[in-house]
PDB file of C-alpha atoms in Angstrom:
ATOM      1  CA  UNK A   1     176.675 169.292 150.786  1.00  0.00           C
ATOM      2  CA  UNK A   2     175.529 172.492 151.163  1.00  0.00           C
ATOM      3  CA  UNK A   3     172.127 173.590 153.721  1.00  0.00           C
ATOM      4  CA  UNK A   4     169.789 172.851 150.789  1.00  0.00           C
ATOM      5  CA  UNK A   5     169.940 169.322 150.864  1.00  0.00           C
ATOM      6  CA  UNK A   6     168.854 169.330 154.544  1.00  0.00           C
ATOM      7  CA  UNK A   7     166.231 171.573 153.926  1.00  0.00           C
ATOM      8  CA  UNK A   8     162.418 169.635 153.990  1.00  0.00           C
ATOM      9  CA  UNK A   9     159.897 170.517 151.257  1.00  0.00           C
ATOM     10  CA  UNK A  10     156.224 171.336 152.695  1.00  0.00           C
ATOM     11  CA  UNK A  11     153.190 171.643 150.433  1.00  0.00           C
ATOM     12  CA  UNK A  12     149.566 171.704 151.460  1.00  0.00           C
ATOM     13  CA  UNK A  13     146.730 170.540 149.031  1.00  0.00           C
ATOM     14  CA  UNK A  14     144.340 169.191 151.389  1.00  0.00           C
ATOM     15  CA  UNK A  15     141.173 170.718 152.254  1.00  0.00           C
ATOM     16  CA  UNK A  16     141.209 172.679 155.048  1.00  0.00           C
ATOM     17  CA  UNK A  17     138.297 172.692 156.800  1.00  0.00           C
ATOM     18  CA  UNK A  18     136.673 169.326 158.613  1.00  0.00           C
ATOM     19  CA  UNK A  19     137.975 165.840 158.536  1.00  0.00           C
ATOM     20  CA  UNK A  20     138.984 163.789 155.557  1.00  0.00           C
ATOM     21  CA  UNK A  21     136.393 160.494 156.477  1.00  0.00           C
ATOM     22  CA  UNK A  22     134.859 159.521 159.716  1.00  0.00           C
ATOM     23  CA  UNK A  23     136.371 155.597 159.940  1.00  0.00           C
ATOM     24  CA  UNK A  24     137.152 153.766 163.221  1.00  0.00           C
ATOM     25  CA  UNK A  25     140.492 152.499 161.701  1.00  0.00           C
ATOM     26  CA  UNK A  26     143.943 154.046 159.751  1.00  0.00           C
ATOM     27  CA  UNK A  27     145.748 152.921 156.494  1.00  0.00           C
ATOM     28  CA  UNK A  28     148.997 153.002 156.398  1.00  0.00           C
ATOM     29  CA  UNK A  29     150.456 152.540 152.660  1.00  0.00           C
ATOM     30  CA  UNK A  30     154.639 152.225 151.786  1.00  0.00           C
ATOM     31  CA  UNK A  31     155.928 152.120 148.550  1.00  0.00           C
ATOM     32  CA  UNK A  32     159.575 152.527 146.912  1.00  0.00           C
ATOM     33  CA  UNK A  33     158.146 153.693 143.734  1.00  0.00           C
ATOM     34  CA  UNK A  34     161.248 153.617 141.255  1.00  0.00           C
ATOM     35  CA  UNK A  35     161.803 157.247 141.057  1.00  0.00           C
ATOM     36  CA  UNK A  36     158.172 158.082 139.601  1.00  0.00           C
ATOM     37  CA  UNK A  37     159.117 156.867 136.203  1.00  0.00           C
ATOM     38  CA  UNK A  38     154.958 154.931 135.673  1.00  0.00           C
ATOM     39  CA  UNK A  39     153.475 158.013 137.288  1.00  0.00           C
ATOM     40  CA  UNK A  40     149.983 156.926 136.214  1.00  0.00           C
ATOM     41  CA  UNK A  41     149.867 153.777 137.727  1.00  0.00           C
ATOM     42  CA  UNK A  42     151.225 155.132 140.950  1.00  0.00           C
ATOM     43  CA  UNK A  43     148.485 157.895 141.201  1.00  0.00           C
ATOM     44  CA  UNK A  44     145.898 155.438 140.643  1.00  0.00           C
ATOM     45  CA  UNK A  45     147.245 153.140 143.153  1.00  0.00           C
ATOM     46  CA  UNK A  46     147.283 155.386 145.560  1.00  0.00           C
ATOM     47  CA  UNK A  47     143.933 157.152 144.951  1.00  0.00           C
ATOM     48  CA  UNK A  48     142.261 153.874 145.357  1.00  0.00           C
ATOM     49  CA  UNK A  49     144.285 153.342 148.804  1.00  0.00           C
ATOM     50  CA  UNK A  50     142.682 156.029 150.360  1.00  0.00           C
ATOM     51  CA  UNK A  51     145.453 155.976 153.022  1.00  0.00           C
ATOM     52  CA  UNK A  52     145.997 158.179 156.039  1.00  0.00           C
ATOM     53  CA  UNK A  53     149.384 158.178 155.732  1.00  0.00           C
ATOM     54  CA  UNK A  54     151.597 157.089 152.814  1.00  0.00           C
ATOM     55  CA  UNK A  55     155.114 156.869 152.847  1.00  0.00           C
ATOM     56  CA  UNK A  56     157.296 156.811 149.435  1.00  0.00           C
ATOM     57  CA  UNK A  57     160.835 156.095 148.841  1.00  0.00           C
ATOM     58  CA  UNK A  58     162.657 157.164 145.557  1.00  0.00           C
ATOM     59  CA  UNK A  59     161.249 160.018 144.696  1.00  0.00           C
ATOM     60  CA  UNK A  60     162.327 162.322 142.100  1.00  0.00           C
ATOM     61  CA  UNK A  61     162.577 166.107 141.660  1.00  0.00           C
ATOM     62  CA  UNK A  62     163.484 167.607 138.708  1.00  0.00           C
ATOM     63  CA  UNK A  63     165.303 164.310 137.104  1.00  0.00           C
ATOM     64  CA  UNK A  64     165.715 164.200 133.427  1.00  0.00           C
ATOM     65  CA  UNK A  65     164.329 160.519 133.413  1.00  0.00           C
ATOM     66  CA  UNK A  66     160.923 161.735 134.998  1.00  0.00           C
ATOM     67  CA  UNK A  67     160.325 164.823 132.512  1.00  0.00           C
ATOM     68  CA  UNK A  68     161.597 167.374 135.415  1.00  0.00           C
ATOM     69  CA  UNK A  69     158.758 167.096 137.066  1.00  0.00           C
ATOM     70  CA  UNK A  70     158.353 167.272 140.694  1.00  0.00           C
ATOM     71  CA  UNK A  71     156.864 164.166 141.869  1.00  0.00           C
ATOM     72  CA  UNK A  72     155.792 164.526 145.495  1.00  0.00           C
ATOM     73  CA  UNK A  73     154.152 167.686 144.435  1.00  0.00           C
ATOM     74  CA  UNK A  74     152.443 166.608 141.367  1.00  0.00           C
ATOM     75  CA  UNK A  75     151.156 163.565 143.623  1.00  0.00           C
ATOM     76  CA  UNK A  76     150.371 165.555 146.654  1.00  0.00           C
ATOM     77  CA  UNK A  77     148.320 168.272 144.072  1.00  0.00           C
ATOM     78  CA  UNK A  78     146.340 165.294 141.852  1.00  0.00           C
ATOM     79  CA  UNK A  79     145.327 163.751 145.051  1.00  0.00           C
ATOM     80  CA  UNK A  80     144.713 166.442 147.193  1.00  0.00           C
ATOM     81  CA  UNK A  81     147.259 165.855 150.235  1.00  0.00           C
ATOM     82  CA  UNK A  82     149.527 167.310 152.526  1.00  0.00           C
ATOM     83  CA  UNK A  83     153.038 166.351 152.082  1.00  0.00           C
ATOM     84  CA  UNK A  84     156.873 166.557 153.276  1.00  0.00           C
ATOM     85  CA  UNK A  85     159.686 165.421 151.403  1.00  0.00           C
ATOM     86  CA  UNK A  86     163.461 164.969 152.551  1.00  0.00           C
ATOM     87  CA  UNK A  87     166.263 165.123 149.771  1.00  0.00           C
ATOM     88  CA  UNK A  88     168.467 162.162 149.935  1.00  0.00           C
ATOM     89  CA  UNK A  89     170.540 162.620 147.301  1.00  0.00           C
ATOM     90  CA  UNK A  90     171.993 165.177 144.401  1.00  0.00           C
ATOM     91  CA  UNK A  91     171.310 162.711 141.214  1.00  0.00           C
ATOM     92  CA  UNK A  92     174.555 163.952 139.309  1.00  0.00           C
ATOM     93  CA  UNK A  93     173.796 162.480 135.730  1.00  0.00           C
ATOM     94  CA  UNK A  94     169.993 163.665 135.772  1.00  0.00           C
ATOM     95  CA  UNK A  95     170.646 167.287 136.124  1.00  0.00           C
ATOM     96  CA  UNK A  96     173.088 170.332 135.849  1.00  0.00           C
ATOM     97  CA  UNK A  97     175.129 172.267 138.017  1.00  0.00           C
ATOM     98  CA  UNK A  98     172.381 174.937 137.331  1.00  0.00           C
ATOM     99  CA  UNK A  99     169.477 172.833 137.631  1.00  0.00           C
ATOM    100  CA  UNK A 100     170.507 170.033 139.874  1.00  0.00           C
ATOM    101  CA  UNK A 101     168.120 166.942 140.344  1.00  0.00           C
ATOM    102  CA  UNK A 102     167.156 164.964 143.874  1.00  0.00           C
ATOM    103  CA  UNK A 103     165.644 161.780 144.624  1.00  0.00           C
ATOM    104  CA  UNK A 104     164.540 161.176 148.173  1.00  0.00           C
ATOM    105  CA  UNK A 105     161.378 160.243 150.418  1.00  0.00           C
ATOM    106  CA  UNK A 106     158.279 161.973 150.573  1.00  0.00           C
ATOM    107  CA  UNK A 107     155.284 161.609 153.241  1.00  0.00           C
ATOM    108  CA  UNK A 108     151.847 161.909 152.358  1.00  0.00           C
ATOM    109  CA  UNK A 109     148.213 162.588 154.280  1.00  0.00           C
ATOM    110  CA  UNK A 110     144.857 164.044 154.369  1.00  0.00           C
ATOM    111  CA  UNK A 111     145.708 165.260 157.829  1.00  0.00           C
ATOM    112  CA  UNK A 112     147.786 167.772 158.604  1.00  0.00           C
ATOM    113  CA  UNK A 113     151.583 167.103 158.651  1.00  0.00           C
ATOM    114  CA  UNK A 114     153.767 169.042 160.926  1.00  0.00           C
ATOM    115  CA  UNK A 115     157.543 168.590 162.162  1.00  0.00           C
ATOM    116  CA  UNK A 116     159.390 167.097 159.080  1.00  0.00           C
ATOM    117  CA  UNK A 117     162.682 166.951 159.467  1.00  0.00           C
ATOM    118  CA  UNK A 118     165.910 164.449 157.906  1.00  0.00           C
ATOM    119  CA  UNK A 119     167.697 162.208 160.006  1.00  0.00           C
ATOM    120  CA  UNK A 120     170.889 161.505 157.899  1.00  0.00           C
ATOM    121  CA  UNK A 121     172.401 158.598 158.762  1.00  0.00           C
ATOM    122  CA  UNK A 122     176.374 158.668 160.371  1.00  0.00           C
ATOM    123  CA  UNK A 123     176.994 155.451 158.687  1.00  0.00           C
ATOM    124  CA  UNK A 124     176.668 155.795 154.641  1.00  0.00           C
ATOM    125  CA  UNK A 125     178.081 153.879 152.094  1.00  0.00           C
ATOM    126  CA  UNK A 126     180.922 154.727 150.138  1.00  0.00           C
ATOM    127  CA  UNK A 127     179.529 152.984 146.668  1.00  0.00           C
ATOM    128  CA  UNK A 128     177.227 156.161 145.345  1.00  0.00           C
ATOM    129  CA  UNK A 129     180.540 159.105 145.256  1.00  0.00           C
ATOM    130  CA  UNK A 130     181.848 160.140 142.560  1.00  0.00           C
ATOM    131  CA  UNK A 131     185.355 159.523 141.596  1.00  0.00           C
ATOM    132  CA  UNK A 132     187.273 161.298 138.711  1.00  0.00           C
ATOM    133  CA  UNK A 133     187.524 157.405 136.796  1.00  0.00           C
ATOM    134  CA  UNK A 134     183.779 157.036 137.054  1.00  0.00           C
ATOM    135  CA  UNK A 135     181.902 158.719 134.193  1.00  0.00           C
ATOM    136  CA  UNK A 136     178.664 160.599 135.447  1.00  0.00           C
ATOM    137  CA  UNK A 137     176.400 158.510 133.373  1.00  0.00           C
ATOM    138  CA  UNK A 138     172.965 157.329 134.390  1.00  0.00           C
ATOM    139  CA  UNK A 139     174.165 153.738 134.525  1.00  0.00           C
ATOM    140  CA  UNK A 140     176.827 154.627 137.335  1.00  0.00           C
ATOM    141  CA  UNK A 141     174.006 156.711 139.451  1.00  0.00           C
ATOM    142  CA  UNK A 142     176.872 159.157 140.702  1.00  0.00           C
ATOM    143  CA  UNK A 143     175.405 161.286 143.857  1.00  0.00           C
ATOM    144  CA  UNK A 144     175.831 163.683 146.504  1.00  0.00           C
ATOM    145  CA  UNK A 145     174.101 163.213 149.951  1.00  0.00           C
ATOM    146  CA  UNK A 146     173.422 159.860 151.690  1.00  0.00           C
ATOM    147  CA  UNK A 147     170.397 157.802 153.227  1.00  0.00           C
ATOM    148  CA  UNK A 148     167.984 158.983 155.199  1.00  0.00           C
ATOM    149  CA  UNK A 149     164.604 158.821 157.662  1.00  0.00           C
ATOM    150  CA  UNK A 150     162.558 161.435 157.128  1.00  0.00           C
ATOM    151  CA  UNK A 151     160.426 162.058 160.224  1.00  0.00           C
ATOM    152  CA  UNK A 152     157.108 163.974 160.560  1.00  0.00           C
ATOM    153  CA  UNK A 153     153.960 164.272 162.769  1.00  0.00           C
ATOM    154  CA  UNK A 154     150.551 163.532 161.352  1.00  0.00           C
ATOM    155  CA  UNK A 155     147.525 164.978 163.411  1.00  0.00           C
ATOM    156  CA  UNK A 156     144.844 162.263 162.850  1.00  0.00           C
ATOM    157  CA  UNK A 157     141.408 163.110 164.830  1.00  0.00           C
ATOM    158  CA  UNK A 158     143.484 165.265 167.106  1.00  0.00           C
ATOM    159  CA  UNK A 159     146.050 162.811 168.090  1.00  0.00           C
ATOM    160  CA  UNK A 160     149.651 163.111 167.261  1.00  0.00           C
ATOM    161  CA  UNK A 161     151.215 160.263 165.147  1.00  0.00           C
ATOM    162  CA  UNK A 162     154.778 160.191 164.997  1.00  0.00           C
ATOM    163  CA  UNK A 163     156.089 159.236 161.535  1.00  0.00           C
ATOM    164  CA  UNK A 164     159.541 157.814 160.553  1.00  0.00           C
ATOM    165  CA  UNK A 165     159.993 157.161 156.015  1.00  0.00           C
ATOM    166  CA  UNK A 166     163.334 155.475 155.564  1.00  0.00           C
ATOM    167  CA  UNK A 167     165.163 154.099 153.032  1.00  0.00           C
ATOM    168  CA  UNK A 168     168.380 152.358 154.225  1.00  0.00           C
ATOM    169  CA  UNK A 169     171.464 151.617 152.324  1.00  0.00           C
ATOM    170  CA  UNK A 170     170.999 149.023 149.361  1.00  0.00           C
ATOM    171  CA  UNK A 171     174.917 148.630 148.613  1.00  0.00           C
ATOM    172  CA  UNK A 172     176.652 147.324 151.826  1.00  0.00           C
ATOM    173  CA  UNK A 173     175.927 144.389 154.217  1.00  0.00           C
ATOM    174  CA  UNK A 174     172.950 144.002 156.924  1.00  0.00           C
ATOM    175  CA  UNK A 175     175.522 145.617 160.004  1.00  0.00           C
ATOM    176  CA  UNK A 176     175.343 149.148 158.145  1.00  0.00           C
ATOM    177  CA  UNK A 177     171.689 148.894 157.503  1.00  0.00           C
ATOM    178  CA  UNK A 178     171.151 148.002 161.203  1.00  0.00           C
ATOM    179  CA  UNK A 179     173.092 151.177 162.499  1.00  0.00           C
ATOM    180  CA  UNK A 180     170.971 153.295 160.514  1.00  0.00           C
ATOM    181  CA  UNK A 181     168.026 151.754 162.186  1.00  0.00           C
ATOM    182  CA  UNK A 182     168.823 152.188 165.327  1.00  0.00           C
ATOM    183  CA  UNK A 183     169.447 155.460 164.873  1.00  0.00           C
ATOM    184  CA  UNK A 184     165.706 155.489 163.609  1.00  0.00           C
ATOM    185  CA  UNK A 185     164.967 153.985 166.871  1.00  0.00           C
ATOM    186  CA  UNK A 186     166.779 156.407 169.095  1.00  0.00           C
ATOM    187  CA  UNK A 187     164.879 158.909 167.191  1.00  0.00           C
ATOM    188  CA  UNK A 188     161.626 157.427 167.424  1.00  0.00           C
ATOM    189  CA  UNK A 189     162.699 156.875 171.602  1.00  0.00           C
ATOM    190  CA  UNK A 190     162.190 161.065 172.174  1.00  0.00           C
ATOM    191  CA  UNK A 191     159.015 161.348 169.816  1.00  0.00           C
ATOM    192  CA  UNK A 192     156.662 158.673 171.231  1.00  0.00           C
ATOM    193  CA  UNK A 193     155.029 160.730 174.050  1.00  0.00           C
ATOM    194  CA  UNK A 194     151.816 160.378 171.833  1.00  0.00           C
ATOM    195  CA  UNK A 195     151.779 156.369 172.307  1.00  0.00           C
ATOM    196  CA  UNK A 196     151.535 155.769 168.155  1.00  0.00           C
ATOM    197  CA  UNK A 197     154.270 155.468 166.181  1.00  0.00           C
ATOM    198  CA  UNK A 198     155.126 154.314 162.379  1.00  0.00           C
ATOM    199  CA  UNK A 199     158.188 153.089 161.255  1.00  0.00           C
ATOM    200  CA  UNK A 200     158.185 152.264 157.233  1.00  0.00           C
ATOM    201  CA  UNK A 201     159.711 151.872 154.013  1.00  0.00           C
ATOM    202  CA  UNK A 202     162.303 150.300 152.030  1.00  0.00           C
ATOM    203  CA  UNK A 203     164.375 148.482 154.382  1.00  0.00           C
ATOM    204  CA  UNK A 204     166.818 146.437 151.848  1.00  0.00           C
ATOM    205  CA  UNK A 205     166.711 143.287 154.320  1.00  0.00           C
ATOM    206  CA  UNK A 206     164.224 141.094 155.537  1.00  0.00           C
ATOM    207  CA  UNK A 207     163.781 141.918 159.343  1.00  0.00           C
ATOM    208  CA  UNK A 208     162.838 138.647 160.132  1.00  0.00           C
ATOM    209  CA  UNK A 209     166.467 136.844 159.204  1.00  0.00           C
ATOM    210  CA  UNK A 210     168.550 139.671 159.804  1.00  0.00           C
ATOM    211  CA  UNK A 211     168.166 140.768 163.968  1.00  0.00           C
ATOM    212  CA  UNK A 212     166.101 143.727 162.602  1.00  0.00           C
ATOM    213  CA  UNK A 213     162.757 142.543 163.719  1.00  0.00           C
ATOM    214  CA  UNK A 214     164.251 141.543 167.526  1.00  0.00           C
ATOM    215  CA  UNK A 215     165.468 145.172 167.384  1.00  0.00           C
ATOM    216  CA  UNK A 216     162.501 146.596 166.208  1.00  0.00           C
ATOM    217  CA  UNK A 217     160.411 144.158 169.163  1.00  0.00           C
ATOM    218  CA  UNK A 218     162.419 145.177 172.044  1.00  0.00           C
ATOM    219  CA  UNK A 219     162.046 149.055 170.869  1.00  0.00           C
ATOM    220  CA  UNK A 220     157.891 148.298 171.218  1.00  0.00           C
ATOM    221  CA  UNK A 221     157.102 148.198 167.129  1.00  0.00           C
ATOM    222  CA  UNK A 222     155.397 145.376 166.102  1.00  0.00           C
ATOM    223  CA  UNK A 223     155.317 143.772 162.069  1.00  0.00           C
ATOM    224  CA  UNK A 224     151.861 145.463 160.728  1.00  0.00           C
ATOM    225  CA  UNK A 225     151.829 143.632 157.234  1.00  0.00           C
ATOM    226  CA  UNK A 226     152.733 140.090 158.687  1.00  0.00           C
ATOM    227  CA  UNK A 227     153.845 138.686 155.392  1.00  0.00           C
ATOM    228  CA  UNK A 228     157.203 136.660 156.652  1.00  0.00           C
ATOM    229  CA  UNK A 229     159.031 135.922 153.338  1.00  0.00           C
ATOM    230  CA  UNK A 230     156.428 137.362 150.942  1.00  0.00           C
ATOM    231  CA  UNK A 231     158.554 139.118 148.334  1.00  0.00           C
ATOM    232  CA  UNK A 232     157.992 142.650 148.217  1.00  0.00           C
ATOM    233  CA  UNK A 233     160.583 143.023 145.077  1.00  0.00           C
ATOM    234  CA  UNK A 234     159.696 140.935 142.300  1.00  0.00           C
ATOM    235  CA  UNK A 235     161.810 137.857 140.696  1.00  0.00           C
ATOM    236  CA  UNK A 236     164.308 139.025 138.384  1.00  0.00           C
ATOM    237  CA  UNK A 237     166.575 137.417 135.797  1.00  0.00           C
ATOM    238  CA  UNK A 238     169.248 135.570 138.000  1.00  0.00           C
ATOM    239  CA  UNK A 239     167.459 137.099 141.697  1.00  0.00           C
ATOM    240  CA  UNK A 240     165.008 135.653 143.695  1.00  0.00           C
ATOM    241  CA  UNK A 241     162.337 137.605 145.045  1.00  0.00           C
ATOM    242  CA  UNK A 242     162.866 139.943 148.006  1.00  0.00           C
ATOM    243  CA  UNK A 243     160.974 140.862 151.125  1.00  0.00           C
ATOM    244  CA  UNK A 244     162.778 144.381 152.235  1.00  0.00           C
ATOM    245  CA  UNK A 245     159.438 146.494 152.530  1.00  0.00           C
ATOM    246  CA  UNK A 246     157.927 146.795 155.967  1.00  0.00           C
ATOM    247  CA  UNK A 247     155.908 148.510 157.731  1.00  0.00           C
ATOM    248  CA  UNK A 248     156.228 148.614 162.098  1.00  0.00           C
ATOM    249  CA  UNK A 249     154.093 150.154 164.551  1.00  0.00           C
ATOM    250  CA  UNK A 250     153.752 151.121 167.893  1.00  0.00           C
ATOM    251  CA  UNK A 251     150.961 151.875 170.330  1.00  0.00           C
ATOM    252  CA  UNK A 252     148.434 149.639 167.781  1.00  0.00           C
ATOM    253  CA  UNK A 253     147.473 146.790 167.702  1.00  0.00           C
ATOM    254  CA  UNK A 254     145.399 143.976 165.485  1.00  0.00           C
ATOM    255  CA  UNK A 255     146.842 145.217 162.545  1.00  0.00           C
ATOM    256  CA  UNK A 256     145.989 143.973 159.218  1.00  0.00           C
ATOM    257  CA  UNK A 257     148.808 143.619 156.277  1.00  0.00           C
ATOM    258  CA  UNK A 258     149.308 143.508 152.899  1.00  0.00           C
ATOM    259  CA  UNK A 259     151.682 143.129 149.737  1.00  0.00           C
ATOM    260  CA  UNK A 260     150.231 144.524 146.731  1.00  0.00           C
ATOM    261  CA  UNK A 261     151.791 142.293 144.212  1.00  0.00           C
ATOM    262  CA  UNK A 262     149.153 142.849 141.380  1.00  0.00           C
ATOM    263  CA  UNK A 263     150.667 146.581 141.780  1.00  0.00           C
ATOM    264  CA  UNK A 264     153.313 146.931 138.535  1.00  0.00           C
ATOM    265  CA  UNK A 265     153.938 150.565 138.743  1.00  0.00           C
ATOM    266  CA  UNK A 266     157.338 149.956 140.090  1.00  0.00           C
ATOM    267  CA  UNK A 267     160.270 147.477 140.693  1.00  0.00           C
ATOM    268  CA  UNK A 268     158.754 147.265 144.538  1.00  0.00           C
ATOM    269  CA  UNK A 269     155.168 145.978 145.470  1.00  0.00           C
ATOM    270  CA  UNK A 270     153.381 148.730 147.774  1.00  0.00           C
ATOM    271  CA  UNK A 271     152.768 147.259 151.431  1.00  0.00           C
ATOM    272  CA  UNK A 272     150.009 148.514 153.356  1.00  0.00           C
ATOM    273  CA  UNK A 273     148.461 148.094 157.161  1.00  0.00           C
ATOM    274  CA  UNK A 274     145.035 148.877 158.985  1.00  0.00           C
ATOM    275  CA  UNK A 275     144.547 149.123 162.196  1.00  0.00           C
ATOM    276  CA  UNK A 276     141.635 149.578 164.723  1.00  0.00           C
ATOM    277  CA  UNK A 277     141.589 153.130 166.486  1.00  0.00           C
ATOM    278  CA  UNK A 278     141.539 152.882 170.437  1.00  0.00           C
ATOM    279  CA  UNK A 279     138.636 151.834 172.177  1.00  0.00           C
ATOM    280  CA  UNK A 280     138.449 155.506 173.760  1.00  0.00           C
ATOM    281  CA  UNK A 281     139.234 157.279 170.591  1.00  0.00           C
ATOM    282  CA  UNK A 282     136.525 154.888 169.040  1.00  0.00           C
ATOM    283  CA  UNK A 283     133.908 155.812 171.181  1.00  0.00           C
ATOM    284  CA  UNK A 284     134.953 159.494 170.921  1.00  0.00           C
ATOM    285  CA  UNK A 285     134.403 159.344 166.982  1.00  0.00           C
ATOM    286  CA  UNK A 286     131.101 157.505 167.586  1.00  0.00           C
ATOM    287  CA  UNK A 287     129.621 159.986 169.689  1.00  0.00           C
ATOM    288  CA  UNK A 288     130.487 162.825 166.723  1.00  0.00           C
ATOM    289  CA  UNK A 289     128.337 160.432 164.654  1.00  0.00           C
ATOM    290  CA  UNK A 290     125.475 160.821 166.616  1.00  0.00           C
TER     291      UNK A 290
END
């Protein structure tokens, strides 16, 4: 795996002066967008969401199935947001040797975003690896790379907010997913000087049934969506709906979350949360408005 796989792509399309809005809460959205195949529906939802932070998983870059678009950059440009993108996999059936295709995680904000970096998990499934006896066809999804978390920092009203945008393994048991989550928490423990931290993404597990919720609670994070058992992946043929997409927050209380189960622009539903700013920060904002 070459160094370009660990290189984080950044872009800035948000207006450079002033603050995007003045309000007494923060809004966060997390969504596995299924490559960006239904781009117009994704764009419409995110525009209406007006979130301070957007964490997206399965974001395509130069893949045939999404018309060779850079989905992260196209969304950032259309929404006038800053963004960081981390490459999770080279999609071997979607590009060529001279023009590789990728998918990964992207974080967006109308606020400044800095310190983008990837945490490629030490424990990975071998399921995706290419083998001589497996054709490189779309249906087999042969890939190079590995699951990761995309870390970044947003500066919101002068306050640093640490974020981890993660995609845990789908082709393995909860044991490997919990090991990957533990790496995120270990990294987050070194990044919490700001007092406000967010972990969100596609966990590929129900946190309440796997021990992940207890692990996150023990590290000071709470479930900010608060929709126990409510599916974030719709029911499919021979499969029940699954609750596997989450947002956890440390350093903020009083969150109000939602699963947007009327949005059909992906094979996952978006999840969101809002939580009030601290009393001290709210007072500071009220002083600005006078």
